[in-house]
Tab-separated table of C-alpha atoms in Angstrom:
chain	number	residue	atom	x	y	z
A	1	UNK	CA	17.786	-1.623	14.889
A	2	UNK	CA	15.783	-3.891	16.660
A	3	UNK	CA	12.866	-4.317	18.394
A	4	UNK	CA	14.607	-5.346	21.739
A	5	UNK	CA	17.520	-3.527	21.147
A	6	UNK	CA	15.724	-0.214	20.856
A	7	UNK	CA	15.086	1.663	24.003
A	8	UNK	CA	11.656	1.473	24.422
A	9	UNK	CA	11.966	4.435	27.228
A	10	UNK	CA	13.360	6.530	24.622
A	11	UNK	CA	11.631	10.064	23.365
A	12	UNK	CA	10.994	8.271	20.085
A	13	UNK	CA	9.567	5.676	21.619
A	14	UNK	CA	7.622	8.370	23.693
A	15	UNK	CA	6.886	9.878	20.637
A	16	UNK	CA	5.416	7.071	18.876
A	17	UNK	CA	3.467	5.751	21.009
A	18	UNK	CA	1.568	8.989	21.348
A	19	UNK	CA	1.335	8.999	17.894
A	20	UNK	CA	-0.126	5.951	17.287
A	21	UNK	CA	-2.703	6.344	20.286
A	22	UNK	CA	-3.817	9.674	19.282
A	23	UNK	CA	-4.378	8.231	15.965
A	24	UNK	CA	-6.702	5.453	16.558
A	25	UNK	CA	-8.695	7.746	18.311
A	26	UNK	CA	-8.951	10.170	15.094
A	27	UNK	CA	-9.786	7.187	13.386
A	28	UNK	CA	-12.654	5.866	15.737
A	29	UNK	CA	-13.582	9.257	15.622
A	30	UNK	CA	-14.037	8.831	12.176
A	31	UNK	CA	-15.768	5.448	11.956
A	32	UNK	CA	-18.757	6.926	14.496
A	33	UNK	CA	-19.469	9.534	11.790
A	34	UNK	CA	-19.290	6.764	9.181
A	35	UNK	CA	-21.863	4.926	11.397
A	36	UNK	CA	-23.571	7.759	11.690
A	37	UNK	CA	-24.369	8.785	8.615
A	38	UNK	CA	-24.629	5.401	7.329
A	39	UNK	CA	-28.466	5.858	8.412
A	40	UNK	CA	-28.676	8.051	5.392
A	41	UNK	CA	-26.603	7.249	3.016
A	42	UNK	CA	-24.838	4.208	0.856
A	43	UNK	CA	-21.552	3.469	2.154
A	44	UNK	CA	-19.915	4.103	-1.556
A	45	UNK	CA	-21.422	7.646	-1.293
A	46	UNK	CA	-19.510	8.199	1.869
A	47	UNK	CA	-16.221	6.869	0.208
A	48	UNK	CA	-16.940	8.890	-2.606
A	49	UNK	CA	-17.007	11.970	-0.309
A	50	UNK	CA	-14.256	11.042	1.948
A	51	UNK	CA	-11.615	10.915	-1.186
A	52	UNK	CA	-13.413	13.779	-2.848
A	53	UNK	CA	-12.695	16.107	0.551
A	54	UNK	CA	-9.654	14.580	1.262
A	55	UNK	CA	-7.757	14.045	-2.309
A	56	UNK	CA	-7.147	18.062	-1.646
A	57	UNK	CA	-5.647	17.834	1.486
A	58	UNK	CA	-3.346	15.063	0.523
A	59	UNK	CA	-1.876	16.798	-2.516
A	60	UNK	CA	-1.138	19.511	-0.154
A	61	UNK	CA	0.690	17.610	2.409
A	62	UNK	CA	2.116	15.754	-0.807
A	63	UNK	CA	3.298	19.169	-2.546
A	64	UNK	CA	4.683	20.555	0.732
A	65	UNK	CA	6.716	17.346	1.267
A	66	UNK	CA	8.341	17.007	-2.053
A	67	UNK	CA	6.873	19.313	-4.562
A	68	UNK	CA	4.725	18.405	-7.542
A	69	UNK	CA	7.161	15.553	-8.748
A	70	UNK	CA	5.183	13.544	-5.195
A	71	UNK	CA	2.348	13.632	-7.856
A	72	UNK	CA	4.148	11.876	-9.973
A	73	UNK	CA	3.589	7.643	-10.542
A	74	UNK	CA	5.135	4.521	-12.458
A	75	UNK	CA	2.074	2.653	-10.978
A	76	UNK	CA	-1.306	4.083	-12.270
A	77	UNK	CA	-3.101	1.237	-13.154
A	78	UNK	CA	-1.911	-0.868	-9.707
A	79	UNK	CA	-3.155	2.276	-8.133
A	80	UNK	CA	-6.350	2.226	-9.530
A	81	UNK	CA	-6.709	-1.674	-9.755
A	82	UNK	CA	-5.718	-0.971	-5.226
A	83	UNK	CA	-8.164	2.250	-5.269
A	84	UNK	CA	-11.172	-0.030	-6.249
A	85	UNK	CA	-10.282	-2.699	-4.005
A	86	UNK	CA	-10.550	-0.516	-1.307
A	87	UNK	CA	-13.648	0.682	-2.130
A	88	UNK	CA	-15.061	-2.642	-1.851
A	89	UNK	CA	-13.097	-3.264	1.567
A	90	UNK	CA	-14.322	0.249	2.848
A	91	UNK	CA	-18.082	-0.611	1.431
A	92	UNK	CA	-18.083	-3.500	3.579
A	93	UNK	CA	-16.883	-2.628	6.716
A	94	UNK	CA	-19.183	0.937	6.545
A	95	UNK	CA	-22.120	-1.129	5.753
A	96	UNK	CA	-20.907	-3.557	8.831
A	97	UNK	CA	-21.604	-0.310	10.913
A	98	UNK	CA	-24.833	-0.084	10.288
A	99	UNK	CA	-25.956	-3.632	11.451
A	100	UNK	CA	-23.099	-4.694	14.214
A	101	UNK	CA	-21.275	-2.936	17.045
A	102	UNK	CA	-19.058	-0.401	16.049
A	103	UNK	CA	-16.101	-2.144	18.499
A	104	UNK	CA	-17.266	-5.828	17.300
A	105	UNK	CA	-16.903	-4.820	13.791
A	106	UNK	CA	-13.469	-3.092	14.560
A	107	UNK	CA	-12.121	-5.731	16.116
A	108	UNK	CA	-13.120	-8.338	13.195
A	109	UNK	CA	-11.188	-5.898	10.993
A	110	UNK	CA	-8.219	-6.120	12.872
A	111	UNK	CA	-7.783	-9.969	11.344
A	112	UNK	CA	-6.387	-8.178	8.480
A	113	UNK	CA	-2.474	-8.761	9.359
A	114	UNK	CA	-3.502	-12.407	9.811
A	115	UNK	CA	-5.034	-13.186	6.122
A	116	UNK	CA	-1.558	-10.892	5.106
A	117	UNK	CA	0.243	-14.126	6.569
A	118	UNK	CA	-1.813	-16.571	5.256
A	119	UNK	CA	-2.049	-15.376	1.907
A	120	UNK	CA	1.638	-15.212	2.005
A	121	UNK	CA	1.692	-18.371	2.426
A	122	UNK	CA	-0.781	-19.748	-0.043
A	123	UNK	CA	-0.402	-16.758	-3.155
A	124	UNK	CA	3.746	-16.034	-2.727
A	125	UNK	CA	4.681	-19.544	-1.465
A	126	UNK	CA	6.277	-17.689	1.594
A	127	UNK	CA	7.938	-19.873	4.431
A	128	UNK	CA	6.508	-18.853	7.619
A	129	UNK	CA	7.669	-19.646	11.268
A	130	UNK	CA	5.738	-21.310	14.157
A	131	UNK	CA	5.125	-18.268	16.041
A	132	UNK	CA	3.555	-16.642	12.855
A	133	UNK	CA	1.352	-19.483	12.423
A	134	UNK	CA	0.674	-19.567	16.298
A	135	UNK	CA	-0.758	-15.617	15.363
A	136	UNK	CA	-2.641	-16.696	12.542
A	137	UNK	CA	-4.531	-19.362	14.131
A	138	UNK	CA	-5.047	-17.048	17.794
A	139	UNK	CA	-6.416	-14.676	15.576
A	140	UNK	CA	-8.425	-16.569	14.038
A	141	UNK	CA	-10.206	-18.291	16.903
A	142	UNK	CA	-10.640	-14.825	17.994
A	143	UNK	CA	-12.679	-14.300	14.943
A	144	UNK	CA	-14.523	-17.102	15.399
A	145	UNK	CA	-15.469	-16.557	18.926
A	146	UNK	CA	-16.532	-12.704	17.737
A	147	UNK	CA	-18.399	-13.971	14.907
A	148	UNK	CA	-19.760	-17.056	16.501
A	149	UNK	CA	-21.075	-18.625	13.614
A	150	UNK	CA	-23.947	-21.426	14.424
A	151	UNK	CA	-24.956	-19.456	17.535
A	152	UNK	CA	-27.527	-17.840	18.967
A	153	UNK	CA	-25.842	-14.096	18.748
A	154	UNK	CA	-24.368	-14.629	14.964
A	155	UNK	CA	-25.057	-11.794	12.581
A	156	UNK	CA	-24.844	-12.598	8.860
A	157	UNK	CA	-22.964	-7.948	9.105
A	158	UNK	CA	-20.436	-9.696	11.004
A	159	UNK	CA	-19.138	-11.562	7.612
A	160	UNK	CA	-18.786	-7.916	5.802
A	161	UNK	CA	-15.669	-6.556	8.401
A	162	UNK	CA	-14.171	-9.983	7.845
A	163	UNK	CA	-14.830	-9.267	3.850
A	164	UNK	CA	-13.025	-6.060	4.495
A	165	UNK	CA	-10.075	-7.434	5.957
A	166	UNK	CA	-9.297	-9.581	3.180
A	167	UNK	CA	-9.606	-7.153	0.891
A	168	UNK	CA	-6.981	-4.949	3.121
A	169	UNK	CA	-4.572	-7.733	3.163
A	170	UNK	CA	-4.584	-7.734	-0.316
A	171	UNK	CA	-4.418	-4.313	-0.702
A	172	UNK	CA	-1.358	-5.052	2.016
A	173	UNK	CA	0.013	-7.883	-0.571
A	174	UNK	CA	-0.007	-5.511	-3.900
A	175	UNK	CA	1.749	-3.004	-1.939
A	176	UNK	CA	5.260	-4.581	-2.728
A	177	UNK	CA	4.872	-4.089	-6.387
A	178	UNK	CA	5.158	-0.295	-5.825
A	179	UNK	CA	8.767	0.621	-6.173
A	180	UNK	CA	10.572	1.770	-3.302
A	181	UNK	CA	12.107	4.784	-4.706
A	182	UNK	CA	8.423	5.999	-4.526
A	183	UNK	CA	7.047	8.238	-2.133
A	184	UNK	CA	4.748	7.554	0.567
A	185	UNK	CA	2.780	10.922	-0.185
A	186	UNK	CA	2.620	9.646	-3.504
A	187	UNK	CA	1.044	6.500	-3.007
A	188	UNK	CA	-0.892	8.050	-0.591
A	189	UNK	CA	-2.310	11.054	-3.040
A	190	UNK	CA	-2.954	8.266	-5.756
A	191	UNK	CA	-4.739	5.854	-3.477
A	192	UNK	CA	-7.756	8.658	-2.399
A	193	UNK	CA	-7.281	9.374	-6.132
A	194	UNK	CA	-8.318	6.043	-7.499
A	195	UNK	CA	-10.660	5.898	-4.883
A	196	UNK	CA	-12.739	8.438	-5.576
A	197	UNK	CA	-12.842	7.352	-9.586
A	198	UNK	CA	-13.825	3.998	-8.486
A	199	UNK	CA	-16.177	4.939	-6.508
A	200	UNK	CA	-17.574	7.798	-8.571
A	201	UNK	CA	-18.949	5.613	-11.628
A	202	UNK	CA	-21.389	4.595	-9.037
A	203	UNK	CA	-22.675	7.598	-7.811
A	204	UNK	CA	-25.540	7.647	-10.625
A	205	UNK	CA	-27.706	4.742	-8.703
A	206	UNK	CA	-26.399	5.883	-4.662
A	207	UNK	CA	-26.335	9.327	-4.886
A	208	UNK	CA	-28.820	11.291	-1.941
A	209	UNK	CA	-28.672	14.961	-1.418
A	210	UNK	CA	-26.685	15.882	1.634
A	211	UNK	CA	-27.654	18.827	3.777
A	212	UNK	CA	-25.370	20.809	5.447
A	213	UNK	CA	-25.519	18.823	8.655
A	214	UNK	CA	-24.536	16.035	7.259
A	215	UNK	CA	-21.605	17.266	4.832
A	216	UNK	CA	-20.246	18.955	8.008
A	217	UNK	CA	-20.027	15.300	9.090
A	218	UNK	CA	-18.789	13.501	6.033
A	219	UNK	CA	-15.753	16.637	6.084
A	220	UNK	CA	-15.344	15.752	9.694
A	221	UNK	CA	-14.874	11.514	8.638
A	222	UNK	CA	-12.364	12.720	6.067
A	223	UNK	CA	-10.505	14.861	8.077
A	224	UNK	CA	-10.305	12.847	11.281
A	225	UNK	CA	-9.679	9.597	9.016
A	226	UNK	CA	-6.744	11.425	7.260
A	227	UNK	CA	-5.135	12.859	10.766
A	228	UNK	CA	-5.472	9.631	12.241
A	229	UNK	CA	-3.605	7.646	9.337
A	230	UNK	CA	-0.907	10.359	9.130
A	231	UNK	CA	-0.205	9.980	12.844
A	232	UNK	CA	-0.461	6.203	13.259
A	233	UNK	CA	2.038	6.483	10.034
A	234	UNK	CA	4.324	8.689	11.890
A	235	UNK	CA	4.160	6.325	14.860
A	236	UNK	CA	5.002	3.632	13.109
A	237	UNK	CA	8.332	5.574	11.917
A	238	UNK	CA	9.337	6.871	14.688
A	239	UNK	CA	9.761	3.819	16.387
A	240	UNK	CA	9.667	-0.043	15.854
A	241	UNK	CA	6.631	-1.886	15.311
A	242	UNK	CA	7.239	-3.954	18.719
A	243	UNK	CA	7.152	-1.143	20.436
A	244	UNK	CA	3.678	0.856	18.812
A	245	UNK	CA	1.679	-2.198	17.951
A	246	UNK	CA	0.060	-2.778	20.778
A	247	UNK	CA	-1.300	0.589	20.947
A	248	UNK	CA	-2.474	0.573	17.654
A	249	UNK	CA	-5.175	-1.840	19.243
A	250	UNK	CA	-6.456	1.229	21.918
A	251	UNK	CA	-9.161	1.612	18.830
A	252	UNK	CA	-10.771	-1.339	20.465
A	253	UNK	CA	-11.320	0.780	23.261
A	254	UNK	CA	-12.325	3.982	21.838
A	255	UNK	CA	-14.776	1.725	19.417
A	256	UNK	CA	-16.279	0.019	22.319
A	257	UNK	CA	-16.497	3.598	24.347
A	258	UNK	CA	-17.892	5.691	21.554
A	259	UNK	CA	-20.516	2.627	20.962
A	260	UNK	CA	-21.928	2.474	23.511
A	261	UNK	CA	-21.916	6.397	24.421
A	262	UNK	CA	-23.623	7.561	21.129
A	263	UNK	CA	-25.833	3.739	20.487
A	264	UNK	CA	-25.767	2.049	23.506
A	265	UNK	CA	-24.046	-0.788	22.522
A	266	UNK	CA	-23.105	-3.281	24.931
A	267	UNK	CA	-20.537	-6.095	24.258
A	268	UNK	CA	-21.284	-9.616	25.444
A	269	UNK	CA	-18.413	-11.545	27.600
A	270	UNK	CA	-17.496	-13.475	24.075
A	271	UNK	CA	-16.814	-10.290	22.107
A	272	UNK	CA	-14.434	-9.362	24.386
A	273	UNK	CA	-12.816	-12.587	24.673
A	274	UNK	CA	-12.602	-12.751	20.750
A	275	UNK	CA	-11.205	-9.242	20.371
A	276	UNK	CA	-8.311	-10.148	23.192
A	277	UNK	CA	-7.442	-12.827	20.749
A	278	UNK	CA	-7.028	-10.905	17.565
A	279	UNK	CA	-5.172	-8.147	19.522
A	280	UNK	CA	-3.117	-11.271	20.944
A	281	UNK	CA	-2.799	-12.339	17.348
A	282	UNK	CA	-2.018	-9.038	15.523
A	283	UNK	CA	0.482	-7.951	17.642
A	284	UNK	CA	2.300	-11.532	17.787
A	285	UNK	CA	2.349	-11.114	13.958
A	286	UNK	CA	4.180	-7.787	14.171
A	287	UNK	CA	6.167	-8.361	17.365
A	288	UNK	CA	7.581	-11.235	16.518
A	289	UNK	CA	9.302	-10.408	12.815
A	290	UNK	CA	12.672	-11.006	11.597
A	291	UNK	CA	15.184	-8.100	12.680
A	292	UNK	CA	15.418	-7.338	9.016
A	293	UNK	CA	11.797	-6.846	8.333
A	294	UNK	CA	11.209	-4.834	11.686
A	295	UNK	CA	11.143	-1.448	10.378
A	296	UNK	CA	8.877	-2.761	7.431
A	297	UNK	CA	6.010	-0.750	8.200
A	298	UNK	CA	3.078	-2.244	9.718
A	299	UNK	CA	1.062	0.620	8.507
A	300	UNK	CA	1.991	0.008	4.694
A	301	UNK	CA	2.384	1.568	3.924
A	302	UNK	CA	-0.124	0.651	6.883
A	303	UNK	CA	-2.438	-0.207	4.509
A	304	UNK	CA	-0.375	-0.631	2.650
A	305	UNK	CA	-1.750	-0.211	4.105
A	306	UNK	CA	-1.058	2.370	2.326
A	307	UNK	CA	-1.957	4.055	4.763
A	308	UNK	CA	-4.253	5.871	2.286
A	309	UNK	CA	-5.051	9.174	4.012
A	310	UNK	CA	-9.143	8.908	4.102
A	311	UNK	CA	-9.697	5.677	5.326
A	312	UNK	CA	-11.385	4.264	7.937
A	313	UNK	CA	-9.780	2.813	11.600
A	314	UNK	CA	-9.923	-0.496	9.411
A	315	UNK	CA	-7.083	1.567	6.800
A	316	UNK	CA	-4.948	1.429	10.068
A	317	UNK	CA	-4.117	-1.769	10.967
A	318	UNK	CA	-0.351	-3.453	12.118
A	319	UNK	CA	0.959	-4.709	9.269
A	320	UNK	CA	3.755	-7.883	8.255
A	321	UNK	CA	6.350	-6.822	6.078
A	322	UNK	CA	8.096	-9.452	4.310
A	323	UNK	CA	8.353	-12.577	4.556
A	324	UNK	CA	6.954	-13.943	8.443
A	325	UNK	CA	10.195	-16.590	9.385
A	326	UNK	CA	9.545	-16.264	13.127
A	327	UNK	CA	10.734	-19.631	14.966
């Protein structure tokens, strides 16, 4: 069904929508405890905790779903090779936290869908239309403008988000090697799983003790990360992309709210110029895709994007599916 064709007034699309809103705000939820208790700690020892509390509660969900054969995988090595690469996505944009705005560095992050495109291009030769390229380059002027490299208000952090969302896109890319006849609970148990072994083998040199204050926070950033992906997951199923997508970017809002509420950060004029571009840009990207790659979702599963439960608001963002033909 398409996009246009699908009745956007609909209780799915109802549904959906507060799906996908309720989930970015889980997920900025999450990010403020990430920035939190980045003051403390490395950002691979709170990835290390957030698959170590949340690898539990996925299996669960997983088991419940489809019983222990959901555990089951054809891919372990792509799983792992994915798990480590999103340890060094989610190491970058944590660490962003702790030098930029959480909204600025959320909004950065949201250039993922646009190096999917692009990479598409240059890695898998794909042919791509002129309103995908229009996206790609709106987005990236948005990133430009955010980042604002050569001026006055650049930040070196502000490279690390941007880091981060190429290493989602690839994550986004590698996705298509999973068969289809796999689960989404699977690839979602196995992704916290590899994460967590990546991540532990360099625990030895991060490692700080945690007091109970703090662990109550890092269960908090796993749980909240793992709701929020689940929803914006279910969102993203229960309706067409072209109808959810431009929710997905309320985390914008909630980034720029909870920032300034719990830091007092305050966004210049060009920040919010840049991150009305990337929105503009993201959603264009997803909006505008081939009737036959509309249902592909966004949320790859979203990260994948996987949508790895555990992941950060970054984890979350509107994905392409297949090839980008839009004329």
């Amino acid at each position: 069904m398409s996009a246009t064709a699908f009745p956007t007034r609909s209780p799915a699309a109802a549904r959906g929508i507060a799906c996908v809103l309720f989930g970015c705000f889980c997920l900025s939820v999450s990010d403020s405890f990430a920035k939190w208790l980045g003051e403390y700690f490395s950002p691979l020892q709170l990835v290390f905790m957030r698959g170590v509390i949340a690898a539990p509660l996925v299996a669960l969900v997983a088991i419940r779903a489809n019983g222990l054969q959901s555990l089951v995988t054809v891919h372990p090595f792509l799983h792992l090779a994915r798990g480590a690469i999103n340890v060094a996505a989610a190491f970058c944009f944590y660490l962003s936290l702790t030098y930029i705005p959480l909204a600025e560095a959320t909004a950065i992050a949201f250039s993922a869908p646009l190096f999917v495109t692009l990479l598409s291009v240059v890695v898998l030769r794909e042919r791509v239309g002129a309103w995908a390229w229009c996206a790609v380059w709106m987005g990236f002027a948005g990133v430009l403008v955010t980042v604002r490299p050569g001026w006055g208000g650049f930040h070196p952090a502000a490279l690390l988000p941007l880091t981060a969302a190429v290493g989602y896109a690839v994550m986004m890319l590698t996705a298509r090697r999973i068969r289809a006849e796999e689960r989404l609970t699977t690839t979602a148990f196995y992704i916290v799983v590899a994460q967590v072994a990546a991540s532990a083998l360099l625990q030895p040199w991060v490692w700080r003790p945690i007091d109970a204050s703090q662990f109550a926070g890092m269960a908090a950033l796993a749980v909240f990360s793992t709701l929020g992906l689940t929803f914006v997951t279910q969102a993203f199923r229960l309706a067409p992309p072209a109808v959810v997508a431009p929710f997905d970017y309320s985390g914008l809002i909630w980034g720029a709210l909870f920032g300034w509420i719990f830091w007092g950060e305050a966004l210049d004029a060009w920040t919010y110029v840049g991150a009305g571009l990337i929105a503009a840009g993201g959603i264009l990207v997803v909006t505008r895709q081939p009737r036959g790659d509309e249902h592909v979702a966004a949320s790859e599963e979203r990260c994948s994007r996987n949508n790895e439960a555990g992941g950060s608001k970054a984890d979350a963002l509107p994905q392409v599916g297949k090839c980008q033909n839009c004329d």
